[in-house]
Amino acid sequence: MPRKPLIRRFLPPYLAISLLSVGVATFLRFQQIEPRLVTIADAWSLTVSQSLEHLLQAGQDLQLKRTISTLSLNPHMYLVAVATGNPPVVRYSSQHSYHNRPLASVLPADILPAMQRALATRQAQSSHWEYSGTLIHTYILPLTYAVSVFPPHDEQALIVIRTDLSVFDYHEELQFALETALTLIFVLVFSLLFYWLFRHYVLARLKALLSVVSAREKGNTSIRAPVEGEDEITLLSRHINQLMEHENADQQKLNAYAHEVEQQNFALATARDEAEQATRLKSEFLATMSHELRTPLHGILGFSQMLSSSTLPPQQAEYAQALHQSAESLLVLLNDILDLSKIEAGRLSLEQVPFNLRNLAQEVLQLVAPTAAQKGLELSFSYNAPELLVGDPLRLRQILLNLASNAVKFTQKGCVIIVVEGPVEPSRNPLPITLSVIDTGIGIPEDKQKLVFEKFTQAEGSTTRNFGGTGLGLAITKKLVEMMNGHIILHSRPGHGATFRVTVPLPLSPGVSGTGASHSAPVAVSPAHLSLCRVLLADDHSTNLMLATHSLEKIGVARVNIHTAVNGAKVLEFLRHNVVDVIFMDCQMPELDGFAATRAWRVIEAEQALVRTPIIALTANALSGTREQCLAAGMDDFVSKPFSLEVLKEVLLRHFKPPASAGSPAAP
């Protein structure tokens, strides 16, 4: 779109506004003519009526007649009349035909209401009406005058003055219109003259400056603005030239800086790629090591548990128990390292599910109770908070268990107290829930209290030797609390124990307010029912297959109903010719892994309209996202290795449906 010169863009609006302003002023002036004439007529009528009133009060009838006759000669005067009596009768009038006639008969009908108001209120009335193009102003003045005729009395009178406003002189208005027209002509001439001068003496030079700027925009760095004379445009040209010089210098600096930034970006991109590669390698290493460590650890824990539960000589039972405890310690360390790695990588996500906080706290109490009993410690529990809340029960349990385990570990005598507090009558949501663990242990010096939340750090070096531990528990606890938008506070003195207080916001479970909830007891399942369960175990590790087989036998599954497969292809081949009730599927297997095998079998079930067979992931991979990946592949549940017999039985009972012919469970 071509550019319009500045003057062409602003001159038409300027002229239009000028014309509009003059036109509006003229229109408003003419609109005020009639109100001004009415005001003049009111003032003139008031003066005349006061003169006539004075003559009437003085009883100078002859002078009154002469005054009315003189007024009748005025071209503006339409009617002057004096009426007396009640009803009023015209006594004196500028029109002789009105003498001795009722005043109501000589006035137009639209004036009569004004006459009646004047008689009633004894106040002057004024009105104006237009009759056939003639604007008539009427002024009525009521008065009372003394009559000296015997008997003397007061007489009422009305003075009526009607003025023809249409014959007033419009000379002033015509003069204003002429002045307005002359002003408009002057504005037009001045605007055109200004436009001509501006165009010849300003626009040409501005156009030259514009061409210089346009050439500069197109990349011509050598062009300069012309410098002529000493006026403002010349000053502008000099400034433009200076700006272009500075721009050239700045552009050179910018090019050098851009080159430097480009090199830095390349270096940063290389470093970022290396960091991402290192992160990927770290994640892959952790995933691989987690799986490879958990697989033999699963065997150690499982078989040591079986050994402990079997009949052994006392010394061998002690060895088996020590072996199991060592494996559990190794598992705790492995879990802590994996949790810390996931937190630092930002890959640890928190669940938001309903749970019972009282039950969770009591489970933690039961877990630390055996150790506390061995050390002769008193365990106390206090609960004063709503029970059904929404959050991540696994991580809350981990937080409380870390604090309670530390309290029992570092307390040689006395007690450990677990306190759960929160608003019982909640007034807001989420609720501030406080978990406190109080002990009478060795305590922590004030200058060491911040260090206990650091990784691989404890209050003193001797603590690790005396009490064991890696120093990861509190570091993980603090990070989990912060992920929940909470905070942890430590109060302690050496020799006087320690108090760890965690406060986290937790919403109430939907549809629940206050405390208390009823829970149904778990349904007991007969071992006879489990003996009927047909199970397929899929794992490429022979030790895992043997341990899983013995574990299933331990919880009541008949050995004849347990079948095994070493990869996903063998699973599909077996299922094409056999029916099972539950499948335990390892995820990482050769030829066809557990994910692909599950997806393939779900397709076969849909195509052949088969009853859905529960598939439970049984994997040593405990990294974040594994559970979701299993469920997305079509599996129904997830069990992480190593697992306990209780967990295995609970999962099996959750998905196994005994045949109807099995009958009701036998009473124990």
XYZ file of C-alpha atoms in Angstrom:
668
model
C 0.000 0.000 0.000
C 1.593 3.367 -1.096
C 2.418 5.823 1.654
C 0.568 9.136 1.814
C 2.531 12.313 2.680
C 2.089 13.465 6.258
C 0.285 16.683 5.285
C -2.168 14.805 3.080
C -3.060 12.534 5.924
C -3.613 15.299 8.471
C -4.964 18.213 6.345
C -8.359 16.653 5.409
C -9.190 15.736 9.013
C -8.069 19.197 10.131
C -10.350 20.908 7.569
C -13.214 18.571 8.371
C -12.916 19.284 12.102
C -12.750 23.048 11.437
C -15.860 22.984 9.250
C -17.679 20.801 11.729
C -16.776 23.100 14.625
C -17.978 26.225 12.791
C -21.166 24.455 11.685
C -21.933 23.217 15.214
C -21.331 26.704 16.662
C -23.670 28.240 14.099
C -26.338 25.635 14.695
C -26.175 26.097 18.482
C -26.379 29.912 18.082
C -29.534 29.657 15.980
C -30.993 27.133 18.401
C -30.651 29.773 21.139
C -32.569 32.496 19.239
C -36.014 31.572 20.525
C -34.990 31.251 24.229
C -33.207 34.609 23.983
C -36.259 36.299 22.438
C -38.496 34.849 25.168
C -36.117 36.172 27.838
C -36.142 39.650 26.234
C -39.948 39.586 26.003
C -40.258 38.583 29.681
C -38.041 41.462 30.775
C -39.812 44.013 28.513
C -43.298 42.816 29.605
C -42.325 43.055 33.271
C -41.194 46.667 32.820
C -44.396 47.686 30.967
C -46.697 45.886 33.434
C -45.021 47.590 36.392
C -45.590 50.992 34.767
C -49.256 50.199 34.123
C -49.647 48.878 37.688
C -48.278 52.123 39.070
C -50.770 54.196 37.046
C -53.637 51.908 38.061
C -52.746 52.125 41.748
C -52.508 55.906 41.508
C -55.956 56.142 39.864
C -54.591 58.035 36.819
C -57.019 56.576 34.311
C -56.349 59.171 31.600
C -52.593 58.632 31.735
C -53.206 54.870 31.723
C -55.240 55.127 28.485
C -52.590 57.289 26.835
C -49.840 54.851 27.811
C -51.793 51.923 26.348
C -52.473 53.876 23.163
C -48.774 54.692 22.835
C -47.846 51.062 23.345
C -50.275 49.966 20.626
C -48.143 51.867 18.108
C -45.135 49.549 18.811
C -44.897 46.899 16.030
C -43.839 44.307 18.619
C -46.985 44.847 20.712
C -49.831 42.481 19.866
C -52.164 43.308 22.793
C -52.095 45.408 26.006
C -55.144 45.049 28.246
C -56.164 45.813 31.825
C -59.078 43.737 33.199
C -60.823 44.239 36.549
C -63.446 42.442 38.558
C -64.173 38.791 39.106
C -64.573 37.378 36.570
C -62.223 39.916 34.957
C -63.686 42.285 32.332
C -61.501 44.300 29.936
C -61.415 47.929 31.140
C -58.543 49.288 29.052
C -57.167 47.731 25.828
C -54.929 48.578 22.905
C -57.723 47.138 20.744
C -60.958 49.134 21.291
C -63.162 46.241 20.241
C -62.212 44.402 23.425
C -63.585 47.105 25.849
C -66.095 45.872 28.412
C -65.801 42.295 27.196
C -64.925 39.356 29.493
C -61.215 38.764 29.366
C -61.762 35.051 28.798
C -63.578 35.846 25.536
C -60.731 37.844 24.007
C -57.893 35.428 24.881
C -57.132 32.199 22.979
C -58.210 28.981 24.668
C -54.595 27.866 25.258
C -53.921 31.024 27.325
C -56.901 30.543 29.662
C -55.091 27.964 31.926
C -52.353 30.540 32.519
C -55.001 33.170 33.387
C -56.681 30.795 35.859
C -53.294 30.034 37.521
C -52.600 33.771 37.837
C -55.988 34.354 39.551
C -55.507 31.352 41.839
C -51.876 31.878 42.838
C -51.749 35.707 42.507
C -48.421 35.264 40.726
C -47.309 36.363 37.265
C -47.624 33.809 34.470
C -45.700 33.647 31.185
C -46.163 31.477 28.075
C -45.522 31.578 24.333
C -47.342 29.843 21.490
C -46.994 29.745 17.741
C -50.096 30.659 15.694
C -49.883 30.122 11.920
C -46.140 30.801 11.854
C -46.376 33.744 14.299
C -44.741 33.329 17.729
C -46.843 35.166 20.375
C -45.557 35.730 23.946
C -48.177 36.267 26.685
C -47.482 37.816 30.116
C -50.240 37.995 32.779
C -49.709 39.983 36.006
C -52.381 39.726 38.781
C -52.656 42.669 41.220
C -54.919 44.296 43.810
C -55.573 48.059 43.889
C -57.596 50.341 46.203
C -60.857 51.882 44.932
C -61.837 55.186 46.578
C -65.513 55.058 45.487
C -67.825 54.669 48.476
C -67.567 52.375 50.141
C -63.757 52.138 49.645
C -62.598 48.615 48.829
C -59.852 46.612 47.117
C -60.383 45.516 43.568
C -58.595 42.679 41.712
C -57.100 43.321 38.285
C -55.113 41.502 35.578
C -52.614 43.135 33.237
C -52.226 41.164 30.012
C -49.360 41.899 27.596
C -49.024 39.889 24.401
C -45.883 40.408 22.282
C -45.243 39.378 18.670
C -41.756 37.820 18.745
C -41.639 37.117 15.022
C -41.095 40.797 14.179
C -37.978 41.184 16.347
C -34.837 42.345 14.546
C -32.573 39.469 13.437
C -29.699 41.800 12.661
C -27.490 40.389 15.428
C -28.030 36.803 14.259
C -27.341 37.703 10.633
C -24.170 39.495 11.677
C -23.056 36.386 13.587
C -23.702 34.207 10.543
C -21.644 36.565 8.384
C -18.782 36.507 10.886
C -18.916 32.721 10.954
C -18.702 32.488 7.182
C -15.747 34.906 7.110
C -14.007 32.848 9.796
C -14.543 29.678 7.797
C -13.127 31.269 4.668
C -10.103 32.483 6.627
C -9.508 28.980 8.018
C -9.665 27.475 4.537
C -7.315 30.061 3.022
C -4.838 29.764 5.918
C -4.893 25.956 5.705
C -4.231 25.962 1.955
C -1.443 28.518 2.336
C 0.123 26.491 5.168
C -0.138 23.341 3.059
C 1.607 25.023 0.110
C 4.440 26.375 2.280
C 4.844 23.113 4.175
C 4.957 21.115 0.989
C 7.588 23.308 -0.722
C 9.871 24.023 2.237
C 9.518 20.986 4.557
C 8.126 17.928 2.805
C 10.760 17.900 0.073
C 13.596 17.729 2.596
C 11.753 15.202 4.733
C 11.211 13.096 1.629
C 14.952 13.159 1.000
C 15.569 11.999 4.595
C 12.983 9.244 4.111
C 14.776 7.973 1.000
C 18.037 7.858 2.977
C 16.389 5.829 5.762
C 14.758 3.486 3.221
C 18.096 2.881 1.521
C 19.618 2.189 4.924
C 16.891 -0.369 5.646
C 17.743 -2.137 2.371
C 21.378 -2.568 3.458
C 23.141 0.490 2.028
C 25.510 1.299 4.899
C 27.439 4.022 3.042
C 24.542 6.405 2.314
C 24.257 9.619 4.374
C 21.559 12.276 4.811
C 22.140 15.669 3.066
C 23.171 18.523 5.405
C 22.037 22.001 4.233
C 21.611 25.166 6.293
C 21.249 25.410 10.072
C 17.567 24.756 10.715
C 15.865 21.945 12.619
C 15.758 19.594 9.606
C 19.502 20.026 9.171
C 19.972 19.163 12.844
C 17.796 16.095 12.299
C 19.932 15.082 9.294
C 23.104 15.333 11.369
C 21.598 13.188 14.113
C 20.504 10.603 11.553
C 24.040 10.474 10.156
C 25.458 10.058 13.669
C 22.971 7.283 14.397
C 23.982 5.479 11.212
C 27.663 5.765 12.177
C 26.908 4.348 15.617
C 24.756 1.634 14.056
C 27.601 0.596 11.773
C 29.945 0.342 14.761
C 27.334 -1.512 16.815
C 26.640 -3.866 13.929
C 30.302 -4.792 13.739
C 30.345 -5.455 17.494
C 27.089 -7.410 17.187
C 28.488 -9.571 14.412
C 31.557 -10.345 16.513
C 29.359 -11.056 19.540
C 26.998 -13.225 17.471
C 29.933 -15.251 16.253
C 31.125 -15.677 19.818
C 27.608 -16.603 21.006
C 27.274 -19.093 18.163
C 30.495 -20.772 19.283
C 29.306 -20.771 22.897
C 25.905 -22.189 21.866
C 27.655 -24.914 19.949
C 29.761 -25.701 23.006
C 26.658 -25.623 25.244
C 24.723 -27.832 22.836
C 27.623 -30.282 22.820
C 27.770 -30.205 26.630
C 23.977 -30.617 26.827
C 24.063 -33.602 24.492
C 26.858 -35.122 26.530
C 24.904 -34.477 29.763
C 21.754 -36.000 28.266
C 23.764 -38.941 27.036
C 25.283 -39.310 30.509
C 21.786 -39.123 32.041
C 20.514 -41.753 29.623
C 23.494 -43.961 30.357
C 22.977 -43.452 34.076
C 19.276 -44.334 33.780
C 20.069 -47.370 31.642
C 22.787 -48.407 34.079
C 20.431 -48.020 37.038
C 17.688 -49.941 35.241
C 20.098 -52.724 34.299
C 21.771 -52.849 37.690
C 18.424 -52.708 39.465
C 17.219 -55.690 37.479
C 20.480 -57.617 37.726
C 20.864 -56.955 41.475
C 17.253 -57.660 42.343
C 17.214 -60.956 40.474
C 19.847 -62.744 42.640
C 18.691 -60.799 45.699
C 15.205 -62.127 45.061
C 16.591 -65.652 45.186
C 18.597 -65.014 48.348
C 15.634 -63.465 50.188
C 13.177 -66.075 49.007
C 15.253 -69.142 49.798
C 16.521 -67.699 53.101
C 12.911 -67.099 54.119
C 12.051 -70.696 53.209
C 15.042 -71.952 55.135
C 14.031 -69.906 58.177
C 10.499 -71.283 58.035
C 11.702 -74.889 57.748
C 12.885 -77.170 60.553
C 16.612 -76.522 61.060
C 19.088 -77.046 63.860
C 19.412 -73.908 66.021
C 22.790 -72.891 64.603
C 21.665 -73.313 60.977
C 18.413 -71.434 61.725
C 20.547 -68.591 63.117
C 22.650 -68.604 59.943
C 19.530 -68.525 57.772
C 18.084 -65.655 59.813
C 21.348 -63.670 59.529
C 21.424 -64.331 55.792
C 17.853 -63.070 55.416
C 18.517 -59.924 57.476
C 21.647 -59.136 55.459
C 19.733 -59.517 52.220
C 16.976 -57.241 53.537
C 19.582 -54.604 54.477
C 21.033 -54.852 50.984
C 17.538 -54.445 49.520
C 16.913 -51.324 51.646
C 20.200 -49.830 50.431
C 19.350 -50.644 46.825
C 15.887 -49.086 47.175
C 17.353 -45.946 48.785
C 19.872 -45.495 45.978
C 17.166 -45.957 43.331
C 14.794 -43.539 45.099
C 17.508 -40.890 45.420
C 18.448 -41.314 41.773
C 14.821 -40.958 40.634
C 14.299 -37.863 42.811
C 17.426 -36.139 41.520
C 16.491 -36.974 37.920
C 12.978 -35.590 38.463
C 11.431 -38.914 37.489
C 9.755 -39.735 40.786
C 6.012 -39.022 40.619
C 3.620 -38.977 43.553
C 0.264 -40.746 43.528
C -2.995 -39.127 44.628
C -5.186 -41.977 45.877
C -7.501 -42.382 48.900
C -5.945 -44.163 51.886
C -6.381 -44.647 55.636
C -3.690 -42.712 57.507
C -4.384 -44.425 60.863
C -3.883 -47.883 59.331
C -0.700 -46.698 57.632
C 0.762 -45.365 60.898
C -0.170 -48.572 62.739
C 1.561 -50.663 60.044
C 4.758 -48.656 60.591
C 4.397 -49.196 64.336
C 4.099 -52.958 63.812
C 7.199 -52.998 61.576
C 9.469 -51.336 64.154
C 7.877 -53.066 67.155
C 10.067 -56.255 67.056
C 13.324 -54.260 67.040
C 12.037 -51.996 69.794
C 11.050 -55.015 71.878
C 14.522 -56.578 71.461
C 16.070 -53.335 72.816
C 13.519 -53.043 75.641
C 12.081 -49.768 74.336
C 8.543 -48.576 75.012
C 6.547 -47.753 71.888
C 3.686 -45.216 72.132
C 1.184 -44.135 69.493
C -1.186 -41.154 69.498
C -3.639 -40.346 66.696
C -5.806 -37.229 66.499
C -6.605 -36.490 62.863
C -9.028 -37.459 60.078
C -8.386 -40.997 58.842
C -9.453 -41.098 55.181
C -7.232 -38.795 53.133
C -5.838 -38.498 49.594
C -2.116 -38.723 48.841
C 0.728 -41.147 48.159
C 0.473 -43.793 50.929
C 3.639 -45.609 49.783
C 5.818 -42.491 50.136
C 4.141 -41.366 53.372
C 4.776 -44.829 54.783
C 8.405 -44.557 53.646
C 8.772 -41.163 55.394
C 7.266 -42.348 58.666
C 9.148 -45.665 58.573
C 12.495 -43.889 58.001
C 11.901 -41.614 60.990
C 10.617 -44.409 63.258
C 13.446 -46.790 62.277
C 16.054 -44.114 63.002
C 14.417 -43.356 66.343
C 14.558 -47.030 67.375
C 18.103 -47.422 66.007
C 19.566 -44.439 67.920
C 17.673 -45.047 71.208
C 19.278 -47.395 73.728
C 16.740 -46.971 76.529
C 13.518 -45.115 77.155
C 10.758 -44.780 74.595
C 9.815 -43.888 71.031
C 6.561 -42.003 70.446
C 4.719 -41.633 67.123
C 2.144 -38.828 67.031
C -0.219 -38.017 64.143
C -2.101 -34.713 64.439
C -4.457 -32.712 62.264
C -7.669 -30.665 62.453
C -10.412 -33.106 63.516
C -13.137 -30.680 62.386
C -11.596 -29.535 59.104
C -12.314 -25.953 58.077
C -10.161 -26.023 54.954
C -8.938 -28.490 52.367
C -6.164 -29.720 52.064
C -5.502 -30.276 55.754
C -2.134 -29.673 57.456
C -1.259 -33.151 58.785
C 1.686 -33.395 61.204
C 3.657 -36.629 61.739
C 5.941 -36.463 64.775
C 8.484 -39.075 65.912
C 9.926 -38.458 69.404
C 12.693 -40.503 70.981
C 14.911 -40.467 74.088
C 18.043 -41.442 72.194
C 21.546 -39.960 71.874
C 20.361 -36.642 70.396
C 22.030 -34.467 67.744
C 24.237 -31.402 68.385
C 22.802 -28.154 67.028
C 25.737 -27.567 64.665
C 25.217 -31.032 63.145
C 21.443 -30.897 62.683
C 21.541 -29.553 59.123
C 24.073 -32.191 58.097
C 21.748 -35.117 58.847
C 19.613 -34.180 55.842
C 22.601 -34.343 53.478
C 23.342 -37.423 51.366
C 25.708 -40.017 52.854
C 26.085 -37.851 55.985
C 25.434 -38.591 59.638
C 25.884 -36.480 62.745
C 29.255 -38.065 63.579
C 31.589 -40.487 61.884
C 31.378 -42.789 64.873
C 27.623 -43.040 64.412
C 28.023 -45.076 61.257
C 30.355 -47.509 62.987
C 28.187 -47.838 66.108
C 24.740 -47.872 64.557
C 25.235 -48.587 60.850
C 23.471 -46.956 57.952
C 24.423 -45.037 54.808
C 23.026 -41.607 55.644
C 20.479 -41.707 52.806
C 17.249 -42.156 54.781
C 16.811 -38.578 56.047
C 18.018 -37.076 52.757
C 15.329 -39.030 50.898
C 12.763 -38.189 53.576
C 13.424 -34.444 53.274
C 13.171 -34.525 49.468
C 9.915 -36.524 49.576
C 8.414 -34.087 52.082
C 9.362 -31.131 49.876
C 7.831 -32.870 46.836
C 4.575 -33.035 48.845
C 4.794 -29.253 49.466
C 5.526 -29.884 53.130
C 8.425 -29.275 55.523
C 10.385 -31.171 58.159
C 11.655 -29.717 61.456
C 14.215 -31.190 63.845
C 14.503 -30.359 67.576
C 17.248 -32.107 69.498
C 19.911 -31.819 72.212
C 22.737 -34.272 72.875
C 21.667 -36.793 75.483
C 18.033 -35.635 75.459
C 16.710 -37.369 72.369
C 15.318 -35.889 69.146
C 11.958 -34.857 67.708
C 11.353 -34.988 63.954
C 8.148 -33.209 62.927
C 6.839 -33.487 59.339
C 3.908 -31.348 58.142
C 2.320 -32.073 54.745
C -0.968 -30.873 53.191
C -3.340 -33.773 52.488
C -6.890 -33.397 51.072
C -9.806 -35.238 52.610
C -10.994 -38.263 50.696
C -14.057 -37.291 48.541
C -17.320 -37.571 50.452
C -15.559 -37.916 53.828
C -15.481 -35.354 56.637
C -14.153 -35.694 60.166
C -12.736 -38.872 61.611
C -13.836 -42.462 61.657
C -14.629 -44.917 58.899
C -15.824 -48.486 58.724
C -13.687 -51.016 56.919
C -14.600 -54.514 55.961
C -12.289 -57.262 57.129
C -10.401 -59.194 54.431
C -12.238 -62.289 53.255
C -10.534 -65.524 54.264
C -9.862 -67.926 51.390
C -9.502 -71.623 51.964
C -6.145 -73.251 51.052
C -8.286 -75.866 49.313
C -9.379 -73.193 46.874
C -5.781 -72.175 46.169
C -4.915 -75.781 45.494
C -7.299 -75.627 42.543
C -5.610 -72.568 41.049
C -3.834 -73.264 37.745
C -0.775 -71.001 37.444
C 1.636 -70.346 34.572
C 5.061 -68.936 35.545
C 7.067 -67.181 32.805
C 10.713 -66.334 33.596
C 14.016 -66.929 31.814
C 15.917 -67.318 35.098
C 15.839 -70.875 36.449
C 16.409 -69.747 40.041
C 13.412 -67.416 39.840
C 11.255 -70.199 38.401
C 12.285 -72.574 41.180
C 11.717 -69.944 43.901
C 8.339 -68.909 42.497
C 7.279 -72.558 42.231
C 8.207 -73.299 45.858
C 6.572 -70.024 46.987
C 3.308 -70.959 45.290
C 3.455 -74.391 46.916
C 4.055 -72.709 50.280
C 0.858 -70.667 49.989
C -1.236 -73.671 48.972
C -1.092 -74.052 45.175
C -0.839 -77.689 44.121
C 2.456 -78.563 42.432
C 0.611 -80.294 39.630
C -1.165 -77.027 38.749
C 2.051 -74.992 38.394
C 3.440 -74.710 34.853
C 6.533 -72.835 33.631
C 7.763 -71.129 30.460
C 11.147 -69.547 29.723
C 10.029 -66.800 27.306
C 6.965 -65.112 25.786
C 6.860 -67.420 22.753
C 6.618 -70.488 25.012
C 3.815 -68.730 26.930
C 1.733 -68.248 23.784
C 2.406 -71.817 22.640
C 1.289 -73.191 26.030
C -1.870 -71.035 26.172
C -3.003 -72.180 22.727
C -3.485 -75.712 24.106
C -4.088 -75.155 27.825
C -6.207 -73.062 30.180
C -4.845 -71.439 33.335
C -6.367 -69.211 36.011
C -3.457 -66.796 36.585
C -0.251 -65.939 34.692
C 2.852 -64.539 36.441
C 4.876 -62.855 33.660
C 8.470 -61.634 33.804
C 8.969 -58.516 31.664
C 12.512 -59.050 30.344
C 12.861 -62.381 28.527
C 14.644 -63.485 25.336
C 12.927 -64.007 21.951
C 9.622 -62.437 23.099
C 9.470 -60.305 26.258
C 6.569 -60.120 28.693
C 5.098 -56.898 27.246
C 4.895 -58.265 23.685
C 3.584 -61.620 24.869
C 0.822 -59.937 26.892
C -0.269 -57.751 23.964
C -0.288 -60.752 21.619
C -2.406 -62.866 23.999
C -4.899 -60.025 24.544
C -5.388 -59.854 20.761
C -5.958 -63.624 20.613
C -8.485 -63.409 23.475
C -10.411 -60.678 21.652
C -10.397 -62.508 18.299
C -11.528 -65.842 19.788
C -13.866 -64.316 22.417
C -11.990 -66.045 25.242
C -12.404 -65.261 28.949
C -9.767 -62.763 30.042
C -6.912 -64.425 31.937
C -5.321 -62.298 34.695
C -1.669 -61.535 33.868
C 0.497 -60.292 36.751
C 3.876 -58.687 36.094
C 6.608 -60.334 38.172
C 9.719 -58.242 37.492
C 12.910 -57.063 39.156
C 12.625 -53.672 37.426
C 11.486 -51.207 40.105
C 12.172 -47.953 38.243
C 9.541 -45.252 37.813
C 7.055 -45.952 35.041
C 7.442 -49.740 35.010
C 4.042 -50.323 36.633
C 2.323 -47.979 34.149
C 4.129 -49.687 31.264
C 2.896 -53.085 32.445
C -0.717 -51.951 32.775
C -0.565 -50.246 29.361
C 0.580 -53.530 27.805
C -2.559 -55.243 29.117
C -1.364 -56.723 32.404
C -3.673 -56.661 35.410
C -1.287 -56.190 38.339
C 2.350 -55.637 39.263
C 4.640 -57.363 41.783
C 8.229 -56.213 42.243
C 11.009 -58.680 43.028
C 11.961 -59.563 45.668
C 8.533 -60.279 47.099
C 7.291 -61.950 50.267
C 4.975 -64.903 50.533
C 2.289 -62.618 51.980
C 2.425 -60.309 48.947
C 2.334 -63.261 46.540
C -0.671 -64.767 48.315
C -2.518 -61.451 48.485
C -2.095 -60.829 44.739
C -3.076 -64.386 43.848
C -6.248 -64.231 45.957
C -7.126 -60.880 44.395
C -7.237 -62.312 40.882
C -8.028 -66.020 41.297
C -11.699 -66.906 41.009
C -12.392 -70.430 42.321
C -14.745 -72.514 40.174
C -18.355 -72.641 41.340
C -18.079 -76.400 41.920
C -15.428 -75.824 44.608
C -18.086 -75.031 47.209
C -17.667 -72.852 50.266
C -14.375 -72.765 52.155
C -13.994 -75.267 54.893
C -13.868 -73.949 58.415
C -10.372 -73.889 59.845
